[in-house]
Amino acid sequence: MFQIRLPVAVLALMLAATALPVMAQNTGTPWVTDAREAALALPRAQPAIPAPQDRPYPGVIRYRADVTDLDHRIISVHQTLPVTGGPLTLLYPRFLPGNHAGTGPIQLLAGITVTGDGQRIEWLRDTLDPYAFHLDIPAGVTEIAVDFQWLTQPDSSQWRVVMTPAIVNMEWEKAILYPAGYFANQIQVAASIRLPEGWNYGTALETVSFEDGVATFAPTDLYTLVDSPMFAGAHFRRIDIDPTGESVHLNIVADSAENIAPTAEQLALYENLVTQADRLFGARHFDHYEFLVAMTRQLGGIGLEHHRSSENTVSPEFFTNWGASAGDRGLLPHEYTHSWNGKFRRPADELTANYNVPSQNTLLWVYEGQTEYWGDVLSARSGLATRDVAVANLATIAGFYDAQPGRQWRALQDVNNHNLLGYRVPGQYPSWMRGTGDYYRESALIWLDADTLIREGTRDRKSLDDFARAFFGVDDGVFTPRSYTFDELVEALNAVYPHDWAGFLRDRLDAVGPDARAPLDGITRAGWQLTWVDSLTPVEKSVQGGWARDFQYSLGFTLSGSGNRLSNIRWDSPAFRLGIGEGWELVAVDGTAADAEGLRNAVTAAKDGTAPIELLLKSGDRFRTVAFDYHDGLRYPRLVRIEGTRDRLADIYAPRRR
């Protein structure tokens, strides 16, 4: 962990700015009329926010949450903090782990009331950092009580839903205030929570007691508390999936009890996942691991990593309609991989002292990108994804980035900053803007490239598996996070296979301009190549769930929503060149009312003719007819074997026997 300190030159500039003379009246600066008005415009004096120090906070914070108000969707919190007289600053977490951005929903915190010795103590919000609350504790007060509410939301239009009639997803960092001036792992918290009657729960926290609906947990540090969320519900089941003992569990909550119905065969695949992860990394950095799985359409969607658990949502029919879930089965392997990559080993600029020190994202292409790679590999090795599904999934990734125009102006390295610019906001024209998915999926292509390069260079005696064991599998049984830098990553790769890894990575991360291409060399080196087809196999359809409404690689858009709304307009596509932007709705094709199927038929028919495809579009009160002079048919990505080459994808996806 580290502190962020401003350079001396920056501090000097800040001090100089506060000492600037006040402009006199009639200086030609219309927003300053006189010295008094200018002085009033300056920020008012307020206490400094103490920088985090690696020292214990004196005493234990007692924390109690109540999540029983399901009708109002309100989580009520009562905290007691040991204090001494004088200044105290309380912080609301801003930079949330796994979000890679300052996303703490402080806008949903209300009713903040502080008392000491029965007397109200007023707080003052910091005007420069609204996540900080300043207090002046009266002499003689040794403990304060802090009460507030987290006003969770009824829908996910702005904030993710965390409370439904049957499920609560308790994320402690969204409903806690903690003292500034300390590392998160130096603040002790004794937490408890009241649940609705008859409910049960899953969490990585150690339960001391669960009586009369109140779960009480062993005191732990703030870092561990924040890293240990809870899924609680009226319909709950905990299942052991650890073949070597009782250390890894599925904790399933659902809208309805009948949805919690995994078969023995399905559970065996999750046992395989645990086994294959053990064989890949060669170590565990947890005493137990809890998959928190919500089978719901009411709770907000999530896939979020923690050191000893993960938060995951799937459809209610995930187990009962297993064939339809093929495209979603990579979620748990991805989040499980994060226990090693992202939680135990973490980029140095993301291992911050507390939740109000800004995180930086320079190595997200490792944190998320290599996790995406191993998640897909472990899905295949465990049998959660068949080999055909794994290849079809890789084809969708390769096709997307092969056709992505945004690389002309924005390198992958810069996309690591995307969450800092606005949390997972794609904006219009995502193919041009680029976005969050790129440091997951395009980075996964880079790690396939690295894997096949090692395999080819060592005549298939070594692979990226050797790197994973050496880099993530050190210190078996140790929980304490270990940071790493770019140079340390390169050093570890060179220890497996000597190569110009710094140049290899920088070439792919910094590639930008008209000649920049997607990193597809790993696919070729694996004995496959990307092609484009006009129809899909049943397996490909199961992976490309929206294939029937996907015209991205032909006309240049998808049909989304319950209607036929044109979205995801691909930059410089036929649709874009015809002046079509977001928001238009398809009404008719070639003079006939049409839906997605009708449009597919028209695109297919136009392949053998010369007549344009005419679309009638509607936006509000406007109607417009556009003619697509397009005759290349439907286009979907597929990988095919290169004859006479070694099938390294088969090698990579094969389960490890030891």
XYZ file of C-alpha atoms in Angstrom:
658
model
C 0.000 0.000 0.000
C 1.147 3.523 -0.649
C 0.201 7.113 -0.113
C -0.253 9.694 -2.820
C 1.847 12.803 -2.289
C 1.775 15.862 -4.520
C 5.095 16.928 -6.042
C 6.673 20.023 -4.526
C 6.181 21.975 -7.749
C 2.449 21.239 -7.734
C 2.138 22.311 -4.106
C 3.964 25.532 -4.899
C 1.553 26.322 -7.711
C -1.428 25.660 -5.451
C -0.054 27.939 -2.742
C 0.718 30.630 -5.289
C -2.838 30.453 -6.600
C -4.281 31.153 -3.150
C -2.020 34.206 -2.805
C -3.039 35.916 -6.054
C -4.037 39.582 -5.551
C -7.748 40.365 -5.779
C -8.661 42.172 -8.987
C -9.881 45.711 -8.546
C -13.253 46.888 -9.745
C -13.615 47.654 -13.495
C -10.622 45.544 -14.480
C -12.457 44.159 -17.481
C -13.143 40.878 -15.678
C -16.953 40.836 -15.525
C -17.293 38.076 -12.902
C -15.270 40.019 -10.259
C -16.780 43.366 -9.221
C -14.825 44.256 -6.105
C -12.400 42.873 -3.567
C -15.121 41.877 -1.104
C -17.061 39.875 -3.692
C -13.902 38.178 -4.892
C -12.999 37.197 -1.335
C -16.444 35.686 -0.785
C -15.992 33.591 -3.928
C -12.966 31.813 -2.451
C -13.490 28.401 -0.790
C -14.155 28.839 2.896
C -11.598 27.625 5.388
C -12.085 24.006 6.411
C -9.981 21.364 8.132
C -7.512 19.377 6.101
C -8.460 15.760 5.439
C -5.851 13.639 7.251
C -3.768 11.518 4.914
C -3.949 7.777 5.615
C -1.225 6.470 7.918
C -0.190 2.878 8.572
C -1.202 2.925 12.242
C -4.007 1.234 14.206
C -7.210 3.139 14.816
C -7.750 3.102 18.598
C -10.594 0.763 19.485
C -13.199 -1.122 17.491
C -16.024 0.433 15.443
C -19.353 -1.269 16.150
C -21.547 -1.437 13.054
C -25.183 -2.522 12.769
C -27.230 -2.607 9.561
C -30.943 -3.294 9.186
C -32.162 -4.505 5.775
C -35.713 -5.448 6.748
C -37.432 -2.409 5.192
C -38.016 -4.080 1.849
C -41.084 -1.998 1.001
C -39.154 1.276 1.156
C -35.897 -0.330 -0.035
C -34.052 1.432 2.787
C -30.957 0.089 4.552
C -30.546 1.718 7.979
C -27.130 1.886 9.645
C -26.040 2.597 13.217
C -22.313 2.937 13.987
C -20.477 3.669 17.223
C -16.902 4.905 17.037
C -14.412 5.350 19.869
C -13.071 8.941 19.676
C -11.124 11.588 21.524
C -11.930 15.281 21.731
C -10.944 17.482 18.808
C -11.169 17.330 15.006
C -12.415 14.168 13.327
C -13.050 13.542 9.639
C -15.300 10.723 8.491
C -15.061 9.416 4.938
C -17.571 7.726 2.678
C -15.801 5.257 0.320
C -15.306 6.798 -3.098
C -12.901 4.579 -5.045
C -14.542 1.177 -4.865
C -12.500 -1.989 -5.455
C -13.317 -3.676 -8.739
C -15.019 -0.548 -10.100
C -11.687 1.034 -11.050
C -13.202 4.491 -10.574
C -14.652 6.903 -8.031
C -18.141 5.419 -8.045
C -19.194 5.456 -4.375
C -22.935 6.366 -4.499
C -22.818 9.082 -1.863
C -25.875 10.649 -3.501
C -27.928 7.851 -1.909
C -26.775 8.503 1.662
C -29.280 10.407 3.819
C -30.214 11.211 7.397
C -26.638 11.488 8.683
C -26.879 12.238 12.395
C -24.008 12.221 14.908
C -24.400 12.229 18.700
C -22.017 12.023 21.658
C -22.964 11.732 25.325
C -26.562 12.176 24.223
C -25.861 15.507 22.520
C -26.044 16.188 18.811
C -22.708 16.931 17.130
C -22.979 18.842 13.858
C -20.901 17.875 10.860
C -19.640 19.942 7.919
C -19.214 18.428 4.480
C -15.916 19.254 2.805
C -16.591 21.600 -0.113
C -13.720 20.288 -2.204
C -14.191 16.611 -1.402
C -17.896 15.917 -0.748
C -17.057 12.389 0.426
C -15.544 13.852 3.647
C -17.440 15.034 6.734
C -15.677 17.194 9.337
C -16.627 17.114 13.025
C -15.330 18.755 16.191
C -15.672 16.260 19.033
C -16.319 17.971 22.413
C -13.805 17.365 25.181
C -14.686 14.387 27.324
C -16.658 12.547 24.620
C -15.131 9.077 24.164
C -17.664 7.539 21.788
C -19.961 8.860 19.088
C -23.001 7.323 17.415
C -23.516 7.787 13.695
C -26.882 6.991 12.103
C -27.886 7.229 8.456
C -29.813 5.506 5.666
C -28.765 4.090 2.323
C -31.722 4.886 0.054
C -31.378 2.063 -2.445
C -33.184 2.409 -5.746
C -36.279 0.699 -7.188
C -34.801 0.225 -10.660
C -31.422 0.172 -12.343
C -31.917 3.208 -14.569
C -29.355 5.175 -12.538
C -28.205 2.943 -9.684
C -28.045 -0.807 -9.446
C -30.927 -2.500 -7.577
C -29.668 -4.206 -4.389
C -33.006 -4.898 -2.615
C -35.924 -6.951 -3.936
C -38.801 -8.671 -2.132
C -36.740 -11.883 -1.999
C -33.054 -10.838 -2.122
C -30.718 -8.277 -0.565
C -27.169 -7.700 -1.787
C -25.392 -6.010 1.139
C -22.250 -4.181 0.006
C -20.725 -2.701 3.161
C -18.686 -0.042 1.366
C -21.869 1.634 0.142
C -23.261 2.017 3.663
C -20.389 2.956 5.973
C -18.492 5.997 7.230
C -14.942 5.491 8.474
C -12.284 7.724 10.096
C -9.758 9.465 7.872
C -6.065 9.204 8.705
C -5.696 5.414 8.735
C -5.051 2.558 6.344
C -8.205 0.510 5.795
C -6.550 -2.600 7.183
C -5.760 -0.762 10.428
C -9.398 0.007 11.287
C -11.224 -2.734 13.205
C -14.984 -3.185 12.720
C -17.423 -5.474 14.531
C -20.395 -5.807 12.178
C -23.883 -7.227 12.498
C -26.958 -7.161 10.291
C -30.678 -7.738 10.799
C -32.371 -9.718 8.033
C -36.053 -10.227 7.229
C -37.690 -13.094 9.093
C -36.846 -16.538 7.750
C -33.994 -15.390 5.524
C -30.532 -16.893 5.276
C -27.304 -15.593 3.768
C -23.881 -16.224 2.294
C -20.713 -14.210 2.980
C -16.994 -14.734 3.473
C -17.195 -13.120 6.922
C -16.888 -15.343 9.992
C -20.262 -15.667 11.699
C -20.231 -15.560 15.499
C -23.975 -16.012 15.887
C -27.205 -15.927 13.900
C -30.189 -15.540 16.197
C -33.628 -13.964 15.746
C -32.689 -12.760 12.280
C -29.502 -10.966 13.416
C -26.183 -12.180 12.043
C -23.176 -11.119 14.117
C -19.691 -11.381 12.660
C -16.260 -11.638 14.225
C -14.420 -8.302 14.362
C -12.260 -7.760 11.312
C -10.487 -4.912 9.589
C -12.311 -2.503 7.306
C -10.455 -3.841 4.246
C -11.742 -7.371 4.867
C -15.269 -6.173 5.681
C -15.532 -4.201 2.438
C -14.108 -7.198 0.583
C -16.784 -9.535 2.031
C -20.275 -8.649 0.721
C -23.428 -10.609 1.481
C -26.198 -12.165 -0.583
C -29.232 -12.803 1.631
C -32.618 -14.096 0.634
C -35.838 -15.891 1.388
C -34.720 -18.768 -0.865
C -31.157 -19.817 -0.108
C -28.925 -22.843 -0.466
C -25.213 -23.377 0.268
C -23.452 -26.184 -1.627
C -19.913 -27.508 -1.184
C -18.067 -27.731 -4.526
C -14.528 -28.329 -3.234
C -13.333 -31.857 -4.106
C -10.426 -31.556 -1.638
C -12.450 -30.420 1.377
C -15.171 -27.980 2.448
C -13.487 -24.717 1.466
C -15.321 -23.590 -1.700
C -19.092 -23.149 -1.818
C -21.921 -21.988 -4.034
C -24.224 -19.696 -2.027
C -27.372 -19.419 -4.135
C -30.296 -17.044 -3.620
C -33.217 -16.891 -6.017
C -36.500 -15.172 -6.761
C -38.190 -18.538 -6.338
C -37.149 -21.693 -4.500
C -37.661 -23.893 -7.575
C -34.857 -22.065 -9.416
C -32.245 -23.421 -6.992
C -32.011 -26.766 -8.734
C -28.471 -27.576 -9.908
C -28.078 -31.182 -10.985
C -25.298 -33.467 -9.821
C -23.754 -33.218 -13.290
C -23.767 -29.411 -13.180
C -22.228 -29.344 -9.707
C -19.522 -31.722 -10.926
C -18.504 -29.107 -13.501
C -18.044 -26.525 -10.744
C -15.981 -29.037 -8.799
C -13.874 -29.371 -11.952
C -13.464 -25.576 -11.986
C -12.010 -25.644 -8.468
C -9.695 -28.518 -9.408
C -8.479 -26.896 -12.621
C -7.796 -23.577 -10.850
C -5.740 -25.454 -8.242
C -3.736 -27.114 -11.006
C -3.234 -23.843 -12.862
C -2.102 -21.659 -9.961
C -0.692 -24.299 -7.606
C -1.702 -22.353 -4.485
C -4.688 -20.889 -2.673
C -4.712 -17.471 -1.044
C -7.901 -17.981 0.945
C -9.067 -20.178 3.818
C -12.469 -20.542 2.171
C -14.146 -19.107 -0.917
C -17.834 -18.255 -1.300
C -19.455 -17.867 -4.725
C -22.456 -15.596 -4.119
C -24.935 -16.362 -6.905
C -28.305 -14.646 -7.359
C -30.728 -16.260 -9.800
C -32.912 -13.284 -10.555
C -34.236 -10.728 -12.995
C -35.080 -8.279 -10.237
C -31.707 -7.698 -8.576
C -29.297 -5.551 -10.569
C -26.798 -7.468 -12.663
C -23.304 -7.875 -11.283
C -20.066 -9.788 -11.568
C -17.655 -8.437 -8.959
C -14.494 -9.946 -7.568
C -13.367 -10.286 -3.975
C -10.493 -12.128 -2.366
C -12.598 -14.838 -0.709
C -15.893 -14.424 -2.540
C -17.564 -12.949 -5.601
C -20.928 -11.386 -6.440
C -22.662 -12.922 -9.456
C -26.112 -12.673 -11.009
C -27.512 -15.126 -13.548
C -30.953 -15.774 -14.996
C -33.497 -17.685 -12.871
C -33.343 -20.529 -15.431
C -29.559 -20.783 -15.315
C -29.660 -24.396 -14.079
C -33.071 -25.488 -15.313
C -32.425 -24.355 -18.910
C -28.750 -25.255 -19.004
C -28.457 -25.218 -22.779
C -29.425 -21.553 -22.959
C -26.820 -20.535 -20.379
C -23.731 -21.460 -22.417
C -22.829 -17.838 -23.049
C -23.063 -16.961 -19.327
C -21.064 -19.784 -17.770
C -17.790 -17.899 -17.988
C -18.850 -15.465 -15.239
C -17.938 -17.582 -12.208
C -14.595 -18.789 -13.647
C -13.671 -15.151 -14.368
C -14.506 -13.930 -10.872
C -12.821 -16.952 -9.260
C -9.616 -16.223 -11.190
C -9.643 -12.750 -9.661
C -8.859 -14.244 -6.265
C -5.348 -14.779 -7.642
C -5.182 -12.044 -10.290
C -6.536 -8.751 -8.991
C -6.947 -9.523 -5.305
C -3.809 -11.431 -4.192
C -1.569 -10.031 -6.951
C -2.612 -6.468 -7.694
C -1.184 -3.615 -9.750
C 0.743 -1.258 -7.462
C -1.368 1.732 -8.494
C -4.566 -0.044 -7.415
C -3.344 -1.225 -4.012
C -4.294 1.979 -2.236
C -4.227 2.797 1.464
C -7.980 3.356 1.780
C -11.083 3.944 -0.321
C -10.587 7.671 -0.794
C -7.121 7.536 -2.300
C -7.570 7.615 -6.103
C -6.813 4.385 -7.910
C -4.990 4.342 -11.216
C -5.625 1.793 -13.916
C -2.431 1.492 -15.922
C -2.322 -2.319 -15.668
C -5.992 -3.198 -16.098
C -5.024 -5.180 -19.190
C -3.429 -7.616 -16.729
C -5.914 -7.273 -13.861
C -8.939 -7.764 -16.104
C -7.429 -8.881 -19.410
C -5.464 -11.880 -18.190
C -8.343 -12.752 -15.848
C -10.637 -12.781 -18.885
C -8.192 -15.100 -20.626
C -7.905 -17.531 -17.719
C -11.647 -17.375 -17.090
C -12.297 -18.573 -20.638
C -9.565 -21.214 -20.372
C -10.853 -22.546 -17.042
C -14.396 -22.625 -18.442
C -13.159 -24.962 -21.157
C -10.874 -27.038 -18.937
C -13.630 -27.601 -16.403
C -16.249 -28.497 -18.998
C -18.463 -25.507 -18.197
C -17.823 -24.570 -21.818
C -17.348 -27.213 -24.472
C -14.423 -26.859 -26.823
C -16.792 -25.699 -29.580
C -18.288 -23.057 -27.282
C -14.808 -21.841 -26.312
C -13.778 -21.512 -29.962
C -17.047 -19.767 -30.870
C -16.577 -17.329 -27.992
C -13.048 -16.557 -29.154
C -14.383 -15.975 -32.672
C -16.838 -13.325 -31.434
C -13.991 -11.500 -29.673
C -11.674 -11.713 -32.676
C -14.381 -10.556 -35.072
C -15.360 -7.587 -32.918
C -11.808 -6.250 -32.667
C -10.886 -7.061 -36.245
C -13.758 -4.768 -37.314
C -13.271 -2.078 -34.658
C -12.388 1.345 -36.119
C -11.672 3.084 -32.784
C -8.068 1.880 -32.788
C -7.382 4.555 -35.404
C -7.300 7.209 -32.677
C -7.315 5.500 -29.277
C -4.787 2.945 -28.101
C -5.771 0.100 -25.790
C -3.550 1.553 -23.060
C -5.730 4.671 -22.927
C -8.905 2.614 -22.658
C -7.676 1.579 -19.193
C -8.686 5.118 -18.184
C -12.246 4.728 -19.446
C -13.875 4.200 -16.053
C -12.104 7.279 -14.715
C -13.765 9.332 -17.468
C -17.276 8.120 -16.575
C -18.032 4.750 -15.070
C -18.736 2.321 -17.890
C -20.460 4.979 -19.966
C -20.154 3.843 -23.599
C -21.521 7.033 -25.144
C -22.623 7.094 -28.747
C -20.750 5.100 -31.387
C -18.969 2.669 -29.025
C -17.026 1.116 -31.896
C -15.325 4.503 -32.362
C -15.142 5.615 -28.751
C -13.917 2.218 -27.464
C -14.800 1.269 -23.904
C -14.535 -0.889 -20.826
C -14.845 -4.194 -22.629
C -11.633 -3.573 -24.522
C -9.290 -3.985 -21.571
C -11.056 -7.265 -20.885
C -11.479 -8.849 -24.282
C -8.847 -7.288 -26.508
C -6.344 -7.808 -23.710
C -7.362 -11.481 -23.601
C -6.245 -11.694 -27.247
C -2.862 -10.292 -26.213
C -2.491 -12.999 -23.556
C -3.424 -15.696 -26.083
C -0.716 -14.176 -28.271
C 1.769 -14.430 -25.386
C 0.708 -17.989 -24.535
C 1.129 -19.282 -28.081
C 4.434 -17.414 -28.464
C 5.826 -19.200 -25.411
C 4.498 -22.528 -26.653
C 5.969 -22.057 -30.116
C 9.320 -20.812 -28.792
C 9.732 -23.736 -26.376
C 8.392 -26.391 -28.751
C 5.315 -26.609 -26.547
C 7.245 -27.533 -23.431
C 6.209 -24.329 -21.629
C 3.214 -22.017 -21.733
C 1.503 -19.142 -19.970
C 0.464 -21.729 -17.371
C 4.056 -21.641 -16.134
C 3.837 -17.871 -15.741
C 0.534 -18.144 -13.857
C 1.967 -20.612 -11.360
C 5.135 -18.574 -10.824
C 3.464 -15.153 -10.667
C 0.108 -15.816 -8.986
C 0.832 -19.098 -7.209
C 3.546 -17.928 -4.830
C 3.148 -18.037 -1.036
C 0.512 -20.714 -0.707
C -1.903 -19.861 2.107
C -0.890 -16.196 2.337
C -3.808 -13.745 2.103
C -1.960 -10.408 2.197
C -2.103 -8.722 -1.238
C 1.152 -8.365 -3.175
C 1.631 -5.527 -5.633
C 3.464 -5.590 -8.945
C 4.677 -3.172 -11.612
C 5.058 -3.418 -15.384
C 8.769 -4.160 -14.998
C 8.093 -6.968 -12.518
C 5.546 -8.463 -14.902
C 8.084 -8.400 -17.746
C 10.717 -9.970 -15.485
C 8.366 -12.823 -14.603
C 7.561 -13.473 -18.280
C 11.259 -13.535 -19.116
C 11.834 -16.100 -16.374
C 9.489 -18.442 -18.249
C 10.686 -17.656 -21.781
C 13.344 -15.034 -22.612
C 11.931 -12.549 -25.095
C 11.531 -8.808 -25.604
C 8.351 -8.858 -23.542
C 8.410 -5.133 -22.864
C 8.434 -4.461 -26.605
C 5.875 -7.199 -27.258
C 3.414 -5.687 -24.780
C 3.999 -2.044 -25.634
C 3.579 -2.730 -29.364
C 0.117 -4.137 -28.712
C -0.967 -1.774 -25.948
C 0.140 1.416 -27.686
C -0.808 0.529 -31.273
C -2.822 3.385 -32.759
C -3.462 4.880 -36.184
C -4.833 3.836 -39.569
C -2.465 0.868 -39.794
C -3.086 -0.485 -36.280
C -4.680 -3.921 -36.257
C -6.301 -6.189 -33.697
C -3.848 -8.570 -31.941
C -4.868 -11.757 -33.760
C -1.417 -13.363 -34.096
C -2.166 -15.690 -31.197
C -5.101 -17.177 -33.087
C -2.954 -17.812 -36.156
C -0.138 -19.251 -34.056
C -2.706 -21.536 -32.439
C -3.531 -22.973 -35.855
C -6.741 -21.068 -36.587
C -7.849 -18.088 -38.647
C -10.763 -15.658 -38.596
C -13.331 -15.898 -41.384
C -16.786 -14.411 -41.959
C -19.918 -16.458 -42.655
C -23.563 -15.673 -43.376
C -25.130 -18.309 -41.109
C -24.349 -19.745 -37.691
C -24.264 -23.181 -36.138
C -26.477 -23.898 -33.094
C -23.402 -23.603 -30.853
C -22.472 -20.235 -32.351
C -26.039 -19.026 -31.884
C -25.932 -20.015 -28.205
C -22.749 -17.974 -27.736
C -23.800 -15.001 -29.862
C -27.105 -14.610 -28.054
C -28.203 -11.544 -30.020
C -27.195 -12.880 -33.412
C -30.731 -12.675 -34.848
C -30.804 -8.883 -34.381
C -27.133 -8.249 -35.102
C -26.310 -6.454 -38.344
C -23.130 -4.766 -37.066
C -20.824 -6.345 -39.626
C -23.201 -5.959 -42.568
C -25.427 -2.872 -42.495
C -23.723 -1.484 -39.407
C -26.161 -1.602 -36.484
C -28.095 -3.843 -34.123
C -31.812 -3.903 -33.443
C -32.352 -3.510 -29.721
C -35.127 -3.197 -27.171
C -38.617 -4.601 -27.435
C -39.091 -2.825 -30.769
C -36.774 -2.461 -33.725
C -34.643 0.415 -32.500
C -31.349 0.922 -34.325
C -28.422 1.051 -31.901
C -24.679 0.433 -31.781
C -24.247 2.264 -35.062
C -20.835 1.140 -36.288
C -18.512 3.987 -37.211
C -17.995 4.380 -40.972
C -20.396 1.503 -41.687
C -22.985 1.614 -44.493
C -25.556 2.927 -41.979
C -23.185 5.607 -40.710
C -22.340 6.749 -44.238
C -26.063 7.144 -44.929
C -26.334 9.597 -42.042
C -28.071 7.233 -39.628
C -27.422 7.842 -35.939
C -28.801 6.450 -32.698
C -32.541 6.521 -32.065
C -34.106 5.561 -35.369
C -36.619 2.711 -35.469
C -37.079 0.244 -38.298
C -40.624 0.389 -39.727
C -40.448 -1.376 -43.084
C -38.066 -3.129 -45.463
C -38.583 -2.776 -49.206
C -42.081 -1.389 -48.622
C -43.227 -4.150 -46.269
C -43.576 -3.958 -42.480
C -40.566 -5.758 -41.090
C -38.846 -7.108 -38.031
C -35.389 -8.592 -37.559
C -36.243 -11.734 -39.506
C -37.566 -9.700 -42.417
C -34.421 -7.611 -42.462
C -32.221 -10.727 -42.426
C -34.132 -12.114 -45.373
C -33.731 -8.851 -47.284
C -29.975 -8.702 -46.662
C -29.632 -12.316 -47.807
C -31.716 -11.717 -50.950
C -29.709 -8.613 -51.867
C -26.516 -10.686 -51.994
C -27.567 -12.173 -55.334
C -28.999 -8.977 -56.826
C -28.212 -5.362 -57.629
C -31.235 -3.563 -56.194
C -30.610 -1.632 -52.993
C -32.232 -2.538 -49.670
C -34.755 0.169 -48.808
C -35.531 0.802 -45.145
C -38.292 3.038 -43.818
C -37.140 4.515 -40.510
C -38.949 6.535 -37.857
C -37.623 8.902 -35.189
C -40.280 10.724 -33.202
C -42.524 12.409 -35.804
C -39.967 12.051 -38.590
C -39.946 9.350 -41.248
C -37.110 8.644 -43.603
C -36.405 6.174 -46.416
C -32.796 5.116 -46.941
C -31.347 2.851 -49.607
C -28.462 0.505 -48.725
C -26.432 -0.367 -51.794
C -25.084 -3.381 -49.934
C -24.664 -6.855 -51.442
C -22.234 -8.775 -49.209
C -24.876 -10.618 -47.224
C -25.017 -11.281 -43.497
C -21.633 -11.438 -41.757
C -20.777 -13.281 -38.567
C -17.297 -14.197 -37.280
C -16.023 -17.774 -37.211
C -12.679 -19.423 -36.561
C -11.551 -22.212 -38.900
C -8.532 -24.490 -38.707
C -5.406 -23.855 -40.749
C -4.595 -27.207 -42.306
C -1.285 -28.788 -41.406
C -0.743 -26.751 -38.223
C -0.757 -27.753 -34.584
C -4.079 -27.087 -32.854
C -2.790 -25.140 -29.873
C -6.297 -24.095 -28.874
C -6.977 -27.779 -28.225
C -3.831 -27.850 -26.075
C -4.834 -24.721 -24.173
C -8.411 -25.831 -23.534
C -7.537 -29.405 -22.531
C -8.011 -30.107 -18.787
C -4.841 -30.385 -16.729
C -4.239 -33.836 -15.260
C -1.942 -32.633 -12.469
